[in-house]
PDB file of N, CA, C and O in Angstrom:
ATOM      1  N   MET A   1     -14.141   7.201   5.879  1.00 69.00           N
ATOM      2  CA  MET A   1     -13.156   6.473   5.105  1.00 69.00           C
ATOM      3  C   MET A   1     -13.791   6.041   3.802  1.00 69.00           C
ATOM      4  O   MET A   1     -14.935   5.641   3.778  1.00 69.00           O
ATOM      5  N   SER A   2     -12.982   6.127   2.746  1.00 80.00           N
ATOM      6  CA  SER A   2     -13.569   5.835   1.445  1.00 80.00           C
ATOM      7  C   SER A   2     -12.541   5.284   0.473  1.00 80.00           C
ATOM      8  O   SER A   2     -11.329   5.371   0.694  1.00 80.00           O
ATOM      9  N   ALA A   3     -13.059   4.739  -0.605  1.00 84.00           N
ATOM     10  CA  ALA A   3     -12.202   4.237  -1.671  1.00 84.00           C
ATOM     11  C   ALA A   3     -11.411   5.378  -2.302  1.00 84.00           C
ATOM     12  O   ALA A   3     -10.294   5.177  -2.760  1.00 84.00           O
ATOM     13  N   GLU A   4     -11.995   6.577  -2.313  1.00 91.00           N
ATOM     14  CA  GLU A   4     -11.282   7.736  -2.859  1.00 91.00           C
ATOM     15  C   GLU A   4     -10.029   8.032  -2.036  1.00 91.00           C
ATOM     16  O   GLU A   4      -8.994   8.392  -2.584  1.00 91.00           O
ATOM     17  N   ASN A   5     -10.124   7.868  -0.714  1.00 92.00           N
ATOM     18  CA  ASN A   5      -8.947   8.064   0.127  1.00 92.00           C
ATOM     19  C   ASN A   5      -7.875   7.041  -0.199  1.00 92.00           C
ATOM     20  O   ASN A   5      -6.691   7.369  -0.246  1.00 92.00           O
ATOM     21  N   ALA A   6      -8.281   5.796  -0.424  1.00 91.00           N
ATOM     22  CA  ALA A   6      -7.321   4.742  -0.757  1.00 91.00           C
ATOM     23  C   ALA A   6      -6.622   5.066  -2.073  1.00 91.00           C
ATOM     24  O   ALA A   6      -5.402   4.905  -2.191  1.00 91.00           O
ATOM     25  N   ALA A   7      -7.364   5.549  -3.056  1.00 90.00           N
ATOM     26  CA  ALA A   7      -6.776   5.905  -4.348  1.00 90.00           C
ATOM     27  C   ALA A   7      -5.815   7.083  -4.196  1.00 90.00           C
ATOM     28  O   ALA A   7      -4.719   7.077  -4.773  1.00 90.00           O
ATOM     29  N   ALA A   8      -6.200   8.090  -3.438  1.00 93.00           N
ATOM     30  CA  ALA A   8      -5.334   9.255  -3.223  1.00 93.00           C
ATOM     31  C   ALA A   8      -4.074   8.857  -2.463  1.00 93.00           C
ATOM     32  O   ALA A   8      -2.968   9.319  -2.782  1.00 93.00           O
ATOM     33  N   LEU A   9      -4.224   7.995  -1.488  1.00 93.00           N
ATOM     34  CA  LEU A   9      -3.078   7.529  -0.714  1.00 93.00           C
ATOM     35  C   LEU A   9      -2.135   6.723  -1.599  1.00 93.00           C
ATOM     36  O   LEU A   9      -0.908   6.879  -1.530  1.00 93.00           O
ATOM     37  N   TYR A  10      -2.681   5.878  -2.451  1.00 89.00           N
ATOM     38  CA  TYR A  10      -1.860   5.111  -3.392  1.00 89.00           C
ATOM     39  C   TYR A  10      -1.055   6.061  -4.275  1.00 89.00           C
ATOM     40  O   TYR A  10       0.138   5.853  -4.505  1.00 89.00           O
ATOM     41  N   GLY A  11      -1.703   7.123  -4.742  1.00 91.00           N
ATOM     42  CA  GLY A  11      -1.013   8.122  -5.562  1.00 91.00           C
ATOM     43  C   GLY A  11       0.121   8.783  -4.800  1.00 91.00           C
ATOM     44  O   GLY A  11       1.217   8.988  -5.344  1.00 91.00           O
ATOM     45  N   HIS A  12      -0.136   9.114  -3.547  1.00 93.00           N
ATOM     46  CA  HIS A  12       0.891   9.749  -2.707  1.00 93.00           C
ATOM     47  C   HIS A  12       2.079   8.814  -2.524  1.00 93.00           C
ATOM     48  O   HIS A  12       3.235   9.227  -2.677  1.00 93.00           O
ATOM     49  N   ILE A  13       1.810   7.559  -2.200  1.00 92.00           N
ATOM     50  CA  ILE A  13       2.882   6.594  -1.969  1.00 92.00           C
ATOM     51  C   ILE A  13       3.635   6.319  -3.273  1.00 92.00           C
ATOM     52  O   ILE A  13       4.866   6.262  -3.289  1.00 92.00           O
ATOM     53  N   SER A  14       2.931   6.169  -4.360  1.00 89.00           N
ATOM     54  CA  SER A  14       3.560   5.891  -5.656  1.00 89.00           C
ATOM     55  C   SER A  14       4.475   7.017  -6.112  1.00 89.00           C
ATOM     56  O   SER A  14       5.460   6.774  -6.816  1.00 89.00           O
ATOM     57  N   ALA A  15       4.164   8.229  -5.718  1.00 94.00           N
ATOM     58  CA  ALA A  15       4.963   9.389  -6.123  1.00 94.00           C
ATOM     59  C   ALA A  15       6.270   9.491  -5.349  1.00 94.00           C
ATOM     60  O   ALA A  15       7.159  10.258  -5.729  1.00 94.00           O
ATOM     61  N   ASP A  16       6.406   8.726  -4.291  1.00 94.00           N
ATOM     62  CA  ASP A  16       7.603   8.758  -3.445  1.00 94.00           C
ATOM     63  C   ASP A  16       8.338   7.424  -3.594  1.00 94.00           C
ATOM     64  O   ASP A  16       8.008   6.445  -2.929  1.00 94.00           O
ATOM     65  N   ALA A  17       9.335   7.400  -4.477  1.00 93.00           N
ATOM     66  CA  ALA A  17      10.042   6.155  -4.780  1.00 93.00           C
ATOM     67  C   ALA A  17      10.685   5.541  -3.542  1.00 93.00           C
ATOM     68  O   ALA A  17      10.651   4.315  -3.369  1.00 93.00           O
ATOM     69  N   GLU A  18      11.241   6.351  -2.681  1.00 95.00           N
ATOM     70  CA  GLU A  18      11.890   5.831  -1.476  1.00 95.00           C
ATOM     71  C   GLU A  18      10.865   5.165  -0.550  1.00 95.00           C
ATOM     72  O   GLU A  18      11.103   4.081  -0.020  1.00 95.00           O
ATOM     73  N   LEU A  19       9.720   5.804  -0.370  1.00 94.00           N
ATOM     74  CA  LEU A  19       8.666   5.242   0.460  1.00 94.00           C
ATOM     75  C   LEU A  19       8.128   3.956  -0.153  1.00 94.00           C
ATOM     76  O   LEU A  19       7.908   2.963   0.544  1.00 94.00           O
ATOM     77  N   THR A  20       7.935   3.952  -1.460  1.00 90.00           N
ATOM     78  CA  THR A  20       7.449   2.763  -2.152  1.00 90.00           C
ATOM     79  C   THR A  20       8.391   1.589  -1.923  1.00 90.00           C
ATOM     80  O   THR A  20       7.951   0.476  -1.597  1.00 90.00           O
ATOM     81  N   GLN A  21       9.687   1.814  -2.095  1.00 90.00           N
ATOM     82  CA  GLN A  21      10.672   0.750  -1.895  1.00 90.00           C
ATOM     83  C   GLN A  21      10.702   0.275  -0.448  1.00 90.00           C
ATOM     84  O   GLN A  21      10.813  -0.922  -0.168  1.00 90.00           O
ATOM     85  N   SER A  22      10.582   1.209   0.484  1.00 93.00           N
ATOM     86  CA  SER A  22      10.580   0.860   1.899  1.00 93.00           C
ATOM     87  C   SER A  22       9.382  -0.028   2.233  1.00 93.00           C
ATOM     88  O   SER A  22       9.511  -1.038   2.933  1.00 93.00           O
ATOM     89  N   LEU A  23       8.222   0.329   1.707  1.00 90.00           N
ATOM     90  CA  LEU A  23       7.022  -0.472   1.940  1.00 90.00           C
ATOM     91  C   LEU A  23       7.140  -1.842   1.280  1.00 90.00           C
ATOM     92  O   LEU A  23       6.705  -2.848   1.834  1.00 90.00           O
ATOM     93  N   PHE A  24       7.737  -1.882   0.097  1.00 85.00           N
ATOM     94  CA  PHE A  24       7.929  -3.157  -0.593  1.00 85.00           C
ATOM     95  C   PHE A  24       8.819  -4.076   0.242  1.00 85.00           C
ATOM     96  O   PHE A  24       8.493  -5.241   0.454  1.00 85.00           O
ATOM     97  N   ARG A  25       9.934  -3.542   0.726  1.00 88.00           N
ATOM     98  CA  ARG A  25      10.835  -4.357   1.553  1.00 88.00           C
ATOM     99  C   ARG A  25      10.128  -4.840   2.814  1.00 88.00           C
ATOM    100  O   ARG A  25      10.268  -5.994   3.216  1.00 88.00           O
ATOM    101  N   GLN A  26       9.352  -3.951   3.420  1.00 89.00           N
ATOM    102  CA  GLN A  26       8.628  -4.349   4.627  1.00 89.00           C
ATOM    103  C   GLN A  26       7.605  -5.431   4.303  1.00 89.00           C
ATOM    104  O   GLN A  26       7.443  -6.386   5.063  1.00 89.00           O
ATOM    105  N   ALA A  27       6.923  -5.299   3.191  1.00 84.00           N
ATOM    106  CA  ALA A  27       5.895  -6.275   2.813  1.00 84.00           C
ATOM    107  C   ALA A  27       6.482  -7.661   2.594  1.00 84.00           C
ATOM    108  O   ALA A  27       5.839  -8.667   2.873  1.00 84.00           O
ATOM    109  N   LEU A  28       7.713  -7.711   2.118  1.00 83.00           N
ATOM    110  CA  LEU A  28       8.354  -9.008   1.920  1.00 83.00           C
ATOM    111  C   LEU A  28       8.624  -9.710   3.242  1.00 83.00           C
ATOM    112  O   LEU A  28       8.561 -10.932   3.327  1.00 83.00           O
ATOM    113  N   GLN A  29       8.929  -8.929   4.278  1.00 86.00           N
ATOM    114  CA  GLN A  29       9.269  -9.504   5.575  1.00 86.00           C
ATOM    115  C   GLN A  29       8.078  -9.542   6.532  1.00 86.00           C
ATOM    116  O   GLN A  29       7.992 -10.429   7.374  1.00 86.00           O
ATOM    117  N   ASP A  30       7.208  -8.562   6.427  1.00 86.00           N
ATOM    118  CA  ASP A  30       6.097  -8.416   7.377  1.00 86.00           C
ATOM    119  C   ASP A  30       4.898  -7.800   6.658  1.00 86.00           C
ATOM    120  O   ASP A  30       4.619  -6.611   6.802  1.00 86.00           O
ATOM    121  N   PRO A  31       4.195  -8.593   5.841  1.00 81.00           N
ATOM    122  CA  PRO A  31       3.098  -8.042   5.031  1.00 81.00           C
ATOM    123  C   PRO A  31       2.027  -7.319   5.835  1.00 81.00           C
ATOM    124  O   PRO A  31       1.585  -6.242   5.449  1.00 81.00           O
ATOM    125  N   SER A  32       1.612  -7.879   6.964  1.00 84.00           N
ATOM    126  CA  SER A  32       0.564  -7.205   7.734  1.00 84.00           C
ATOM    127  C   SER A  32       1.093  -5.914   8.348  1.00 84.00           C
ATOM    128  O   SER A  32       0.350  -4.941   8.495  1.00 84.00           O
ATOM    129  N   GLY A  33       2.376  -5.889   8.671  1.00 90.00           N
ATOM    130  CA  GLY A  33       2.988  -4.654   9.175  1.00 90.00           C
ATOM    131  C   GLY A  33       3.018  -3.578   8.103  1.00 90.00           C
ATOM    132  O   GLY A  33       2.850  -2.390   8.397  1.00 90.00           O
ATOM    133  N   ALA A  34       3.227  -3.981   6.846  1.00 89.00           N
ATOM    134  CA  ALA A  34       3.228  -3.015   5.746  1.00 89.00           C
ATOM    135  C   ALA A  34       1.835  -2.403   5.581  1.00 89.00           C
ATOM    136  O   ALA A  34       1.699  -1.191   5.387  1.00 89.00           O
ATOM    137  N   ILE A  35       0.810  -3.226   5.691  1.00 89.00           N
ATOM    138  CA  ILE A  35      -0.561  -2.706   5.605  1.00 89.00           C
ATOM    139  C   ILE A  35      -0.823  -1.740   6.753  1.00 89.00           C
ATOM    140  O   ILE A  35      -1.379  -0.656   6.550  1.00 89.00           O
ATOM    141  N   SER A  36      -0.390  -2.094   7.951  1.00 93.00           N
ATOM    142  CA  SER A  36      -0.576  -1.207   9.107  1.00 93.00           C
ATOM    143  C   SER A  36       0.152   0.117   8.892  1.00 93.00           C
ATOM    144  O   SER A  36      -0.362   1.181   9.239  1.00 93.00           O
ATOM    145  N   ARG A  37       1.326   0.024   8.306  1.00 95.00           N
ATOM    146  CA  ARG A  37       2.088   1.252   8.031  1.00 95.00           C
ATOM    147  C   ARG A  37       1.373   2.106   6.987  1.00 95.00           C
ATOM    148  O   ARG A  37       1.338   3.336   7.105  1.00 95.00           O
ATOM    149  N   ILE A  38       0.806   1.496   5.975  1.00 93.00           N
ATOM    150  CA  ILE A  38       0.050   2.241   4.956  1.00 93.00           C
ATOM    151  C   ILE A  38      -1.145   2.949   5.598  1.00 93.00           C
ATOM    152  O   ILE A  38      -1.417   4.108   5.312  1.00 93.00           O
ATOM    153  N   VAL A  39      -1.842   2.245   6.474  1.00 94.00           N
ATOM    154  CA  VAL A  39      -2.981   2.841   7.180  1.00 94.00           C
ATOM    155  C   VAL A  39      -2.501   4.038   8.010  1.00 94.00           C
ATOM    156  O   VAL A  39      -3.136   5.096   8.017  1.00 94.00           O
ATOM    157  N   ALA A  40      -1.353   3.896   8.684  1.00 96.00           N
ATOM    158  CA  ALA A  40      -0.802   4.992   9.490  1.00 96.00           C
ATOM    159  C   ALA A  40      -0.405   6.171   8.612  1.00 96.00           C
ATOM    160  O   ALA A  40      -0.641   7.341   8.978  1.00 96.00           O
ATOM    161  N   ILE A  41       0.176   5.901   7.457  1.00 96.00           N
ATOM    162  CA  ILE A  41       0.538   6.977   6.524  1.00 96.00           C
ATOM    163  C   ILE A  41      -0.725   7.709   6.081  1.00 96.00           C
ATOM    164  O   ILE A  41      -0.740   8.938   5.970  1.00 96.00           O
ATOM    165  N   GLY A  42      -1.787   6.962   5.842  1.00 95.00           N
ATOM    166  CA  GLY A  42      -3.059   7.586   5.477  1.00 95.00           C
ATOM    167  C   GLY A  42      -3.542   8.546   6.550  1.00 95.00           C
ATOM    168  O   GLY A  42      -3.983   9.654   6.254  1.00 95.00           O
ATOM    169  N   GLU A  43      -3.446   8.135   7.797  1.00 96.00           N
ATOM    170  CA  GLU A  43      -3.844   9.013   8.910  1.00 96.00           C
ATOM    171  C   GLU A  43      -2.996  10.278   8.914  1.00 96.00           C
ATOM    172  O   GLU A  43      -3.517  11.386   9.069  1.00 96.00           O
ATOM    173  N   GLU A  44      -1.679  10.110   8.745  1.00 96.00           N
ATOM    174  CA  GLU A  44      -0.760  11.255   8.743  1.00 96.00           C
ATOM    175  C   GLU A  44      -1.070  12.228   7.607  1.00 96.00           C
ATOM    176  O   GLU A  44      -0.891  13.441   7.758  1.00 96.00           O
ATOM    177  N   GLN A  45      -1.508  11.705   6.477  1.00 94.00           N
ATOM    178  CA  GLN A  45      -1.781  12.521   5.299  1.00 94.00           C
ATOM    179  C   GLN A  45      -3.218  13.048   5.256  1.00 94.00           C
ATOM    180  O   GLN A  45      -3.599  13.705   4.294  1.00 94.00           O
ATOM    181  N   GLY A  46      -3.998  12.737   6.271  1.00 95.00           N
ATOM    182  CA  GLY A  46      -5.392  13.158   6.270  1.00 95.00           C
ATOM    183  C   GLY A  46      -6.245  12.354   5.309  1.00 95.00           C
ATOM    184  O   GLY A  46      -7.278  12.829   4.827  1.00 95.00           O
ATOM    185  N   LEU A  47      -5.803  11.134   5.021  1.00 94.00           N
ATOM    186  CA  LEU A  47      -6.516  10.232   4.117  1.00 94.00           C
ATOM    187  C   LEU A  47      -6.787   8.921   4.845  1.00 94.00           C
ATOM    188  O   LEU A  47      -6.196   7.885   4.543  1.00 94.00           O
ATOM    189  N   PRO A  48      -7.683   8.943   5.821  1.00 95.00           N
ATOM    190  CA  PRO A  48      -7.912   7.730   6.601  1.00 95.00           C
ATOM    191  C   PRO A  48      -8.461   6.588   5.745  1.00 95.00           C
ATOM    192  O   PRO A  48      -9.341   6.789   4.912  1.00 95.00           O
ATOM    193  N   VAL A  49      -7.860   5.411   5.944  1.00 96.00           N
ATOM    194  CA  VAL A  49      -8.282   4.194   5.250  1.00 96.00           C
ATOM    195  C   VAL A  49      -8.220   3.032   6.236  1.00 96.00           C
ATOM    196  O   VAL A  49      -7.589   3.123   7.276  1.00 96.00           O
ATOM    197  N   THR A  50      -8.882   1.968   5.873  1.00 94.00           N
ATOM    198  CA  THR A  50      -8.779   0.733   6.645  1.00 94.00           C
ATOM    199  C   THR A  50      -7.890  -0.232   5.857  1.00 94.00           C
ATOM    200  O   THR A  50      -7.656  -0.044   4.653  1.00 94.00           O
ATOM    201  N   ALA A  51      -7.449  -1.274   6.525  1.00 90.00           N
ATOM    202  CA  ALA A  51      -6.662  -2.305   5.844  1.00 90.00           C
ATOM    203  C   ALA A  51      -7.472  -2.914   4.704  1.00 90.00           C
ATOM    204  O   ALA A  51      -6.933  -3.191   3.628  1.00 90.00           O
ATOM    205  N   GLU A  52      -8.771  -3.090   4.920  1.00 90.00           N
ATOM    206  CA  GLU A  52      -9.626  -3.668   3.885  1.00 90.00           C
ATOM    207  C   GLU A  52      -9.716  -2.765   2.662  1.00 90.00           C
ATOM    208  O   GLU A  52      -9.708  -3.243   1.522  1.00 90.00           O
ATOM    209  N   LEU A  53      -9.809  -1.447   2.882  1.00 91.00           N
ATOM    210  CA  LEU A  53      -9.842  -0.514   1.752  1.00 91.00           C
ATOM    211  C   LEU A  53      -8.534  -0.546   0.968  1.00 91.00           C
ATOM    212  O   LEU A  53      -8.539  -0.486  -0.261  1.00 91.00           O
ATOM    213  N   VAL A  54      -7.423  -0.642   1.676  1.00 88.00           N
ATOM    214  CA  VAL A  54      -6.121  -0.715   1.007  1.00 88.00           C
ATOM    215  C   VAL A  54      -6.049  -1.976   0.153  1.00 88.00           C
ATOM    216  O   VAL A  54      -5.687  -1.919  -1.022  1.00 88.00           O
ATOM    217  N   ARG A  55      -6.418  -3.103   0.729  1.00 84.00           N
ATOM    218  CA  ARG A  55      -6.384  -4.368  -0.015  1.00 84.00           C
ATOM    219  C   ARG A  55      -7.303  -4.309  -1.238  1.00 84.00           C
ATOM    220  O   ARG A  55      -6.927  -4.760  -2.332  1.00 84.00           O
ATOM    221  N   ALA A  56      -8.506  -3.775  -1.062  1.00 87.00           N
ATOM    222  CA  ALA A  56      -9.463  -3.691  -2.163  1.00 87.00           C
ATOM    223  C   ALA A  56      -8.936  -2.793  -3.276  1.00 87.00           C
ATOM    224  O   ALA A  56      -9.066  -3.117  -4.469  1.00 87.00           O
ATOM    225  N   HIS A  57      -8.340  -1.684  -2.895  1.00 87.00           N
ATOM    226  CA  HIS A  57      -7.812  -0.778  -3.921  1.00 87.00           C
ATOM    227  C   HIS A  57      -6.672  -1.442  -4.690  1.00 87.00           C
ATOM    228  O   HIS A  57      -6.642  -1.393  -5.925  1.00 87.00           O
ATOM    229  N   LEU A  58      -5.749  -2.067  -3.988  1.00 81.00           N
ATOM    230  CA  LEU A  58      -4.633  -2.735  -4.659  1.00 81.00           C
ATOM    231  C   LEU A  58      -5.132  -3.834  -5.588  1.00 81.00           C
ATOM    232  O   LEU A  58      -4.617  -4.000  -6.690  1.00 81.00           O
ATOM    233  N   ALA A  59      -6.135  -4.566  -5.147  1.00 81.00           N
ATOM    234  CA  ALA A  59      -6.683  -5.648  -5.970  1.00 81.00           C
ATOM    235  C   ALA A  59      -7.386  -5.121  -7.217  1.00 81.00           C
ATOM    236  O   ALA A  59      -7.475  -5.833  -8.223  1.00 81.00           O
ATOM    237  N   SER A  60      -7.859  -3.879  -7.167  1.00 85.00           N
ATOM    238  CA  SER A  60      -8.601  -3.317  -8.298  1.00 85.00           C
ATOM    239  C   SER A  60      -7.702  -2.713  -9.378  1.00 85.00           C
ATOM    240  O   SER A  60      -8.173  -2.398 -10.461  1.00 85.00           O
ATOM    241  N   LEU A  61      -6.421  -2.563  -9.094  1.00 80.00           N
ATOM    242  CA  LEU A  61      -5.514  -1.911 -10.029  1.00 80.00           C
ATOM    243  C   LEU A  61      -5.139  -2.827 -11.181  1.00 80.00           C
ATOM    244  O   LEU A  61      -4.925  -4.019 -11.001  1.00 80.00           O
ATOM    245  N   ASP A  62      -5.050  -2.236 -12.366  1.00 75.00           N
ATOM    246  CA  ASP A  62      -4.588  -2.963 -13.545  1.00 75.00           C
ATOM    247  C   ASP A  62      -3.208  -2.409 -13.888  1.00 75.00           C
ATOM    248  O   ASP A  62      -3.034  -1.649 -14.827  1.00 75.00           O
ATOM    249  N   ASP A  63      -2.246  -2.787 -13.051  1.00 71.00           N
ATOM    250  CA  ASP A  63      -0.908  -2.216 -13.117  1.00 71.00           C
ATOM    251  C   ASP A  63       0.082  -3.353 -12.905  1.00 71.00           C
ATOM    252  O   ASP A  63       0.072  -4.009 -11.865  1.00 71.00           O
ATOM    253  N   GLY A  64       0.935  -3.597 -13.877  1.00 66.00           N
ATOM    254  CA  GLY A  64       1.875  -4.707 -13.808  1.00 66.00           C
ATOM    255  C   GLY A  64       2.790  -4.661 -12.606  1.00 66.00           C
ATOM    256  O   GLY A  64       3.024  -5.671 -11.948  1.00 66.00           O
ATOM    257  N   ALA A  65       3.322  -3.482 -12.287  1.00 66.00           N
ATOM    258  CA  ALA A  65       4.245  -3.359 -11.154  1.00 66.00           C
ATOM    259  C   ALA A  65       3.531  -3.677  -9.846  1.00 66.00           C
ATOM    260  O   ALA A  65       4.070  -4.377  -8.979  1.00 66.00           O
ATOM    261  N   THR A  66       2.315  -3.183  -9.693  1.00 66.00           N
ATOM    262  CA  THR A  66       1.557  -3.459  -8.474  1.00 66.00           C
ATOM    263  C   THR A  66       1.214  -4.938  -8.382  1.00 66.00           C
ATOM    264  O   THR A  66       1.290  -5.529  -7.312  1.00 66.00           O
ATOM    265  N   SER A  67       0.878  -5.539  -9.505  1.00 63.00           N
ATOM    266  CA  SER A  67       0.559  -6.971  -9.506  1.00 63.00           C
ATOM    267  C   SER A  67       1.764  -7.791  -9.045  1.00 63.00           C
ATOM    268  O   SER A  67       1.619  -8.721  -8.253  1.00 63.00           O
ATOM    269  N   ARG A  68       2.954  -7.437  -9.526  1.00 64.00           N
ATOM    270  CA  ARG A  68       4.165  -8.154  -9.098  1.00 64.00           C
ATOM    271  C   ARG A  68       4.408  -7.936  -7.611  1.00 64.00           C
ATOM    272  O   ARG A  68       4.777  -8.850  -6.886  1.00 64.00           O
ATOM    273  N   TRP A  69       4.187  -6.707  -7.145  1.00 64.00           N
ATOM    274  CA  TRP A  69       4.357  -6.377  -5.727  1.00 64.00           C
ATOM    275  C   TRP A  69       3.422  -7.243  -4.894  1.00 64.00           C
ATOM    276  O   TRP A  69       3.823  -7.818  -3.900  1.00 64.00           O
ATOM    277  N   LEU A  70       2.177  -7.351  -5.325  1.00 65.00           N
ATOM    278  CA  LEU A  70       1.200  -8.153  -4.589  1.00 65.00           C
ATOM    279  C   LEU A  70       1.566  -9.632  -4.584  1.00 65.00           C
ATOM    280  O   LEU A  70       1.410 -10.310  -3.569  1.00 65.00           O
ATOM    281  N   LEU A  71       2.051 -10.146  -5.703  1.00 62.00           N
ATOM    282  CA  LEU A  71       2.443 -11.556  -5.755  1.00 62.00           C
ATOM    283  C   LEU A  71       3.557 -11.847  -4.758  1.00 62.00           C
ATOM    284  O   LEU A  71       3.545 -12.850  -4.071  1.00 62.00           O
ATOM    285  N   LYS A  72       4.517 -10.936  -4.640  1.00 59.00           N
ATOM    286  CA  LYS A  72       5.637 -11.140  -3.730  1.00 59.00           C
ATOM    287  C   LYS A  72       5.206 -11.015  -2.286  1.00 59.00           C
ATOM    288  O   LYS A  72       5.757 -11.649  -1.406  1.00 59.00           O
ATOM    289  N   ALA A  73       4.238 -10.153  -2.027  1.00 58.00           N
ATOM    290  CA  ALA A  73       3.822  -9.896  -0.648  1.00 58.00           C
ATOM    291  C   ALA A  73       2.508 -10.581  -0.305  1.00 58.00           C
ATOM    292  O   ALA A  73       1.908 -10.297   0.709  1.00 58.00           O
ATOM    293  N   ARG A  74       2.057 -11.471  -1.138  1.00 57.00           N
ATOM    294  CA  ARG A  74       0.728 -12.083  -1.015  1.00 57.00           C
ATOM    295  C   ARG A  74       0.426 -12.662   0.361  1.00 57.00           C
ATOM    296  O   ARG A  74      -0.703 -12.608   0.826  1.00 57.00           O
ATOM    297  N   GLY A  75       1.413 -13.196   1.025  1.00 54.00           N
ATOM    298  CA  GLY A  75       1.191 -13.852   2.303  1.00 54.00           C
ATOM    299  C   GLY A  75       0.359 -13.067   3.291  1.00 54.00           C
ATOM    300  O   GLY A  75      -0.531 -13.598   3.940  1.00 54.00           O
ATOM    301  N   GLY A  76       0.597 -11.785   3.457  1.00 48.00           N
ATOM    302  CA  GLY A  76      -0.127 -11.013   4.455  1.00 48.00           C
ATOM    303  C   GLY A  76      -1.101 -10.017   3.887  1.00 48.00           C
ATOM    304  O   GLY A  76      -1.821  -9.368   4.610  1.00 48.00           O
ATOM    305  N   LEU A  77      -1.093  -9.863   2.574  1.00 47.00           N
ATOM    306  CA  LEU A  77      -2.013  -8.912   1.971  1.00 47.00           C
ATOM    307  C   LEU A  77      -3.252  -9.660   1.543  1.00 47.00           C
ATOM    308  O   LEU A  77      -4.309  -9.256   1.540  1.00 47.00           O
TER     309      LEU A  77
END
């Protein structure tokens, strides 16, 4: 597992608007469940990541939309 996998997975999720919105809605209601789902998507895509890698990657982004997403879902992320 690596930071490169987290970056590639972020790219995959970002490219799918429907998936992105679904994860956003889930994060608002169940933030830790959204992280678990992201980890599961990584496994499905052959990009294994841990919850910690996902959090670290999201925190490292300089992206306004992601920052707003994190602020809204901060409770469990």
